[in-house]
GROMACS .gro file of C-alpha atoms in nm:
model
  189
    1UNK     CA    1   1.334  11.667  20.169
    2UNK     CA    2   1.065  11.869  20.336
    3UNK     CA    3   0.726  11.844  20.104
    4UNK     CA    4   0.579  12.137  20.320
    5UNK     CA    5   0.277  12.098  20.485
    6UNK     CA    6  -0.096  12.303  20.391
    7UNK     CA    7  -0.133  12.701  20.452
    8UNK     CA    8   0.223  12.746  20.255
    9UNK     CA    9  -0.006  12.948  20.006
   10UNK     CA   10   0.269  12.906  19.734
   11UNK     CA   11   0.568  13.027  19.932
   12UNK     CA   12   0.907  12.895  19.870
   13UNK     CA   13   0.979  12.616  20.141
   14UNK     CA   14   1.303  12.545  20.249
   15UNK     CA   15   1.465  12.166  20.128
   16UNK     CA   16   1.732  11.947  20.315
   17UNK     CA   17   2.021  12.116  20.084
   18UNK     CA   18   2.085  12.394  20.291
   19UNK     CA   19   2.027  12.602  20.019
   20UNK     CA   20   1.771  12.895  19.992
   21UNK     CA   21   1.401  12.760  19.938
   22UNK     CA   22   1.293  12.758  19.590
   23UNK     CA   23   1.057  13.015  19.396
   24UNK     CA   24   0.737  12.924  19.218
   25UNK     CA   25   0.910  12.966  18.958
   26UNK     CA   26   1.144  12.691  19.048
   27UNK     CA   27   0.916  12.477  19.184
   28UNK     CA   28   0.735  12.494  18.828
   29UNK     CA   29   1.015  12.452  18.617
   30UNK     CA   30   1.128  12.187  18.816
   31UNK     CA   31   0.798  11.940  18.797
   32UNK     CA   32   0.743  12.019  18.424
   33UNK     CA   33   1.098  11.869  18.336
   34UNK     CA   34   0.995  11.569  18.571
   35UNK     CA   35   0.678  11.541  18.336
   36UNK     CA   36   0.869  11.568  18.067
   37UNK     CA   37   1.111  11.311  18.171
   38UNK     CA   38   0.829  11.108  18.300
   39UNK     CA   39   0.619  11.110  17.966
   40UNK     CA   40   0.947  11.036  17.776
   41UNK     CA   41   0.996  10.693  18.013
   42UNK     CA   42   0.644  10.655  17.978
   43UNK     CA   43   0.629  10.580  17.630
   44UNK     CA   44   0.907  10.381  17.620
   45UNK     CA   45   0.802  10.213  17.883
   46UNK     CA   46   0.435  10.108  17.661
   47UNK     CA   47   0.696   9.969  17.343
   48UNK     CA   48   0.922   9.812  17.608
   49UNK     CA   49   0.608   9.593  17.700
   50UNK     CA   50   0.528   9.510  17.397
   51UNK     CA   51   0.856   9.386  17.240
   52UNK     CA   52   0.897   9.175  17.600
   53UNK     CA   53   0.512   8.995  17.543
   54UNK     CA   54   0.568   8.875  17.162
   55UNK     CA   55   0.897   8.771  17.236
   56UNK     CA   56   0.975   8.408  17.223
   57UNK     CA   57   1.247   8.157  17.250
   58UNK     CA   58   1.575   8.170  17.446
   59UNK     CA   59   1.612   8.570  17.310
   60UNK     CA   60   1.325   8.604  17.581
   61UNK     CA   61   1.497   8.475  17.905
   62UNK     CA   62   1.787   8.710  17.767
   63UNK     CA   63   1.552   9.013  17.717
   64UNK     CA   64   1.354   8.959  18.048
   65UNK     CA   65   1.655   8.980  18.246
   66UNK     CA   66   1.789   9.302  18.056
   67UNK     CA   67   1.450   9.467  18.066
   68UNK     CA   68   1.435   9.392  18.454
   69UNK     CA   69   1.710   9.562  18.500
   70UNK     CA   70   1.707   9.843  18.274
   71UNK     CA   71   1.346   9.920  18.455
   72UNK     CA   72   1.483   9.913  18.767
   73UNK     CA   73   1.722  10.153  18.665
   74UNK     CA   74   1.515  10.387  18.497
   75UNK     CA   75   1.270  10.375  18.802
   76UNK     CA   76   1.537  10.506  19.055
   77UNK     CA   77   1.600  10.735  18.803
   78UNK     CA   78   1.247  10.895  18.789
   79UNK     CA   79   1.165  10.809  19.157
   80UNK     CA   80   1.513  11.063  19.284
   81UNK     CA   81   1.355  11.304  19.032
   82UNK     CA   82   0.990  11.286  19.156
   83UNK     CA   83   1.111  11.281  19.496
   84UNK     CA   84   1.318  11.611  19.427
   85UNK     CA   85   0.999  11.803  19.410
   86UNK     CA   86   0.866  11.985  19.675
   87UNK     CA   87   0.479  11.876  19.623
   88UNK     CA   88   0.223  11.996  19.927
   89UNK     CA   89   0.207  11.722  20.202
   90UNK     CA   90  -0.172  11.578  20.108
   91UNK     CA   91  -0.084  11.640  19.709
   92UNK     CA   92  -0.172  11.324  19.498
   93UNK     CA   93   0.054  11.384  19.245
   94UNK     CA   94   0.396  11.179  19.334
   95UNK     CA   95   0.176  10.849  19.349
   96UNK     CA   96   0.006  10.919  19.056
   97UNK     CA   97   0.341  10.984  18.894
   98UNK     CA   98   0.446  10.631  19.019
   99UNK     CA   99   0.179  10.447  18.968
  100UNK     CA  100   0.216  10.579  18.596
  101UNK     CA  101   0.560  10.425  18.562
  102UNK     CA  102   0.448  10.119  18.782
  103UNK     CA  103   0.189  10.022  18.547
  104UNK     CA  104   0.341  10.134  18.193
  105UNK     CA  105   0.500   9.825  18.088
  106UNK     CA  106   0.224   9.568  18.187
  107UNK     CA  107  -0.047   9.822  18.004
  108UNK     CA  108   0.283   9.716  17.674
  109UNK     CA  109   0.244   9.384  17.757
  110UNK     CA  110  -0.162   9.367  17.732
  111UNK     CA  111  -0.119   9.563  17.442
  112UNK     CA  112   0.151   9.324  17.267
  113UNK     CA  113  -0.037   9.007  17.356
  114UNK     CA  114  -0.359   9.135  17.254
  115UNK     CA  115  -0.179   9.227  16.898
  116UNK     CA  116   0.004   8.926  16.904
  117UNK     CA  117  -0.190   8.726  16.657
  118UNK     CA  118  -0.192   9.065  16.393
  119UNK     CA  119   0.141   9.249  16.452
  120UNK     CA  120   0.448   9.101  16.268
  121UNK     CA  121   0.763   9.254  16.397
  122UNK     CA  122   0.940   9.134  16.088
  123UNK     CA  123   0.701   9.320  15.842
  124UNK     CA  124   0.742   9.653  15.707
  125UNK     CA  125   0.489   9.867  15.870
  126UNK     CA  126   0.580   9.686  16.217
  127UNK     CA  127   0.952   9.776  16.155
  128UNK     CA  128   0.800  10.165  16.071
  129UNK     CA  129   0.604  10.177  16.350
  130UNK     CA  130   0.845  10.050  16.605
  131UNK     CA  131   1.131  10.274  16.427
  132UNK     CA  132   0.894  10.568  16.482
  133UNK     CA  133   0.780  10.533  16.783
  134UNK     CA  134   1.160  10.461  16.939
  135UNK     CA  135   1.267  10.769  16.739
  136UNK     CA  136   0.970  10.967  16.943
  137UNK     CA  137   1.080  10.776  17.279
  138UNK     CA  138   1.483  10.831  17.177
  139UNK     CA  139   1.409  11.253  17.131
  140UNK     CA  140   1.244  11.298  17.405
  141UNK     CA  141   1.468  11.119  17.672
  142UNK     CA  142   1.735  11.275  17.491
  143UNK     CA  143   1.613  11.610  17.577
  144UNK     CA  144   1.478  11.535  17.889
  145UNK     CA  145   1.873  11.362  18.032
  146UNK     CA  146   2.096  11.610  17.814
  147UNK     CA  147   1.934  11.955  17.783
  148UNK     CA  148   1.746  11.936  18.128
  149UNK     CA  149   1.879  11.725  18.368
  150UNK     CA  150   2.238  11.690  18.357
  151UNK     CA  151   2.263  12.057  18.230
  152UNK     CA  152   2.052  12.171  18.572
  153UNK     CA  153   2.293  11.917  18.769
  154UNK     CA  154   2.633  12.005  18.642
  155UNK     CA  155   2.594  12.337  18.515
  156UNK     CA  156   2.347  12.536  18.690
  157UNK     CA  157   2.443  12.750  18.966
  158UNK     CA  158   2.281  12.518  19.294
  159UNK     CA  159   2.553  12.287  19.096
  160UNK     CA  160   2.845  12.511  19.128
  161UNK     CA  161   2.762  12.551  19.514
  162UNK     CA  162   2.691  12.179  19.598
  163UNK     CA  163   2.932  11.991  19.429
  164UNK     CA  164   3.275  12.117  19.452
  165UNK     CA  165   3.617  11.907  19.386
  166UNK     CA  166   3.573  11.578  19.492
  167UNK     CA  167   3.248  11.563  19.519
  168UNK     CA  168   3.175  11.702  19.148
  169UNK     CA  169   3.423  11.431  19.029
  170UNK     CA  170   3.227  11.187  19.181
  171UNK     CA  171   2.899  11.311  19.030
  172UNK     CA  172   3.032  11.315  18.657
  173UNK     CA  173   3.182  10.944  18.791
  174UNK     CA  174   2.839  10.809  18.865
  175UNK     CA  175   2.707  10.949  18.586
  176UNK     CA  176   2.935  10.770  18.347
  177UNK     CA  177   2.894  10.428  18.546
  178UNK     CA  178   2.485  10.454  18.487
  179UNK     CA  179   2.571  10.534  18.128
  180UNK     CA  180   2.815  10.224  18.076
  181UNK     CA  181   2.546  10.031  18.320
  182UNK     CA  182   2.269  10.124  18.081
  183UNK     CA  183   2.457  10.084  17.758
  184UNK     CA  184   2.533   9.683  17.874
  185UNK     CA  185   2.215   9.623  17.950
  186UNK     CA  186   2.154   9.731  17.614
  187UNK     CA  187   2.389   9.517  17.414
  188UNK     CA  188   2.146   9.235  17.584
  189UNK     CA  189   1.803   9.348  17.456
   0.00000   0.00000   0.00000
């Protein structure tokens, strides 16, 4: 992708699709569902840290491994988005969005060790919280993958011109694989 360099003054810049550059409007609409994905992963990402630091026994090897790879996946995920954007060339904002996501899960785990001595997962208001909380995190990556995402990549227009037979096949192929890839790391944690 081409992240355009200074003196662009807000015009559309051209990407490595081959497609016409993209309006402000685009542009806009395109970072604020990659915030909104981002914030989604985010917060999951907090509760994901904590569960992994006051978790103990053999269930912990088990869960490390499944949360390793379930970051990694979610990571690529957010990191193709992130790099979809056409940000200026000296623009902050893609590290800051990755050092968000790189430091989410630690910033959990000091959390859950620090409330390891008060927080009972077992009790009632730790099973309300934690049910909360993953209802918040559920909604809004719900959203976020469904309504934004794989709406804009299988449905929208740039879609229809991009992937065509074979390669649209593919796409909804790959998209099922992450989905069963996802759901057996799941069954683990």
């Amino acid at each position: 992708l081409k992240h355009g360099g200074g003196g662009g003054g807000g015009r559309p810049r051209a990407d490595s699709s081959g497609l016409p550059p993209q309006t402000p409007e685009q542009q806009k609409r395109q970072m604020l569902q990659c915030l909104l994905l981002e914030a989604g992963i985010l917060f999951h990402s907090v509760f994901i840290g904590m569960a992994l630091s006051v978790a103990t026994g053999p269930a912990f090897v088990v869960f490390l491994i499944a949360i390793s790879f379930h970051q990694s996946f979610e990571g690529l995920a957010l990191g193709s988005r992130i790099a979809a954007i056409q940000f200026p060339r000296a623009s902050p904002r893609p590290w800051l969005m990755v050092l968000a996501y790189g430091v989410t899960t630690p910033f959990g785990q000091a959390i859950g060790l620090f409330m390891h001595r008060i927080y009972d997962p077992a009790s009632m208001a730790g099973l309300i919280t934690v049910g909360v909380m993953n209802a918040i995190s559920a909604g809004l990556l719900l959203y976020s993958g469904l309504v934004q995402l794989l709406a804009e990549d299988f449905l929208s227009e740039k879609s229809f011109k991009i992937l065509k037979g074979r390669k649209r096949l593919h796409a909804y192929l790959c998209v099922v694989a992450g989905a069963t890839l996802m759901a057996a790391v799941g069954a683990f944690a």
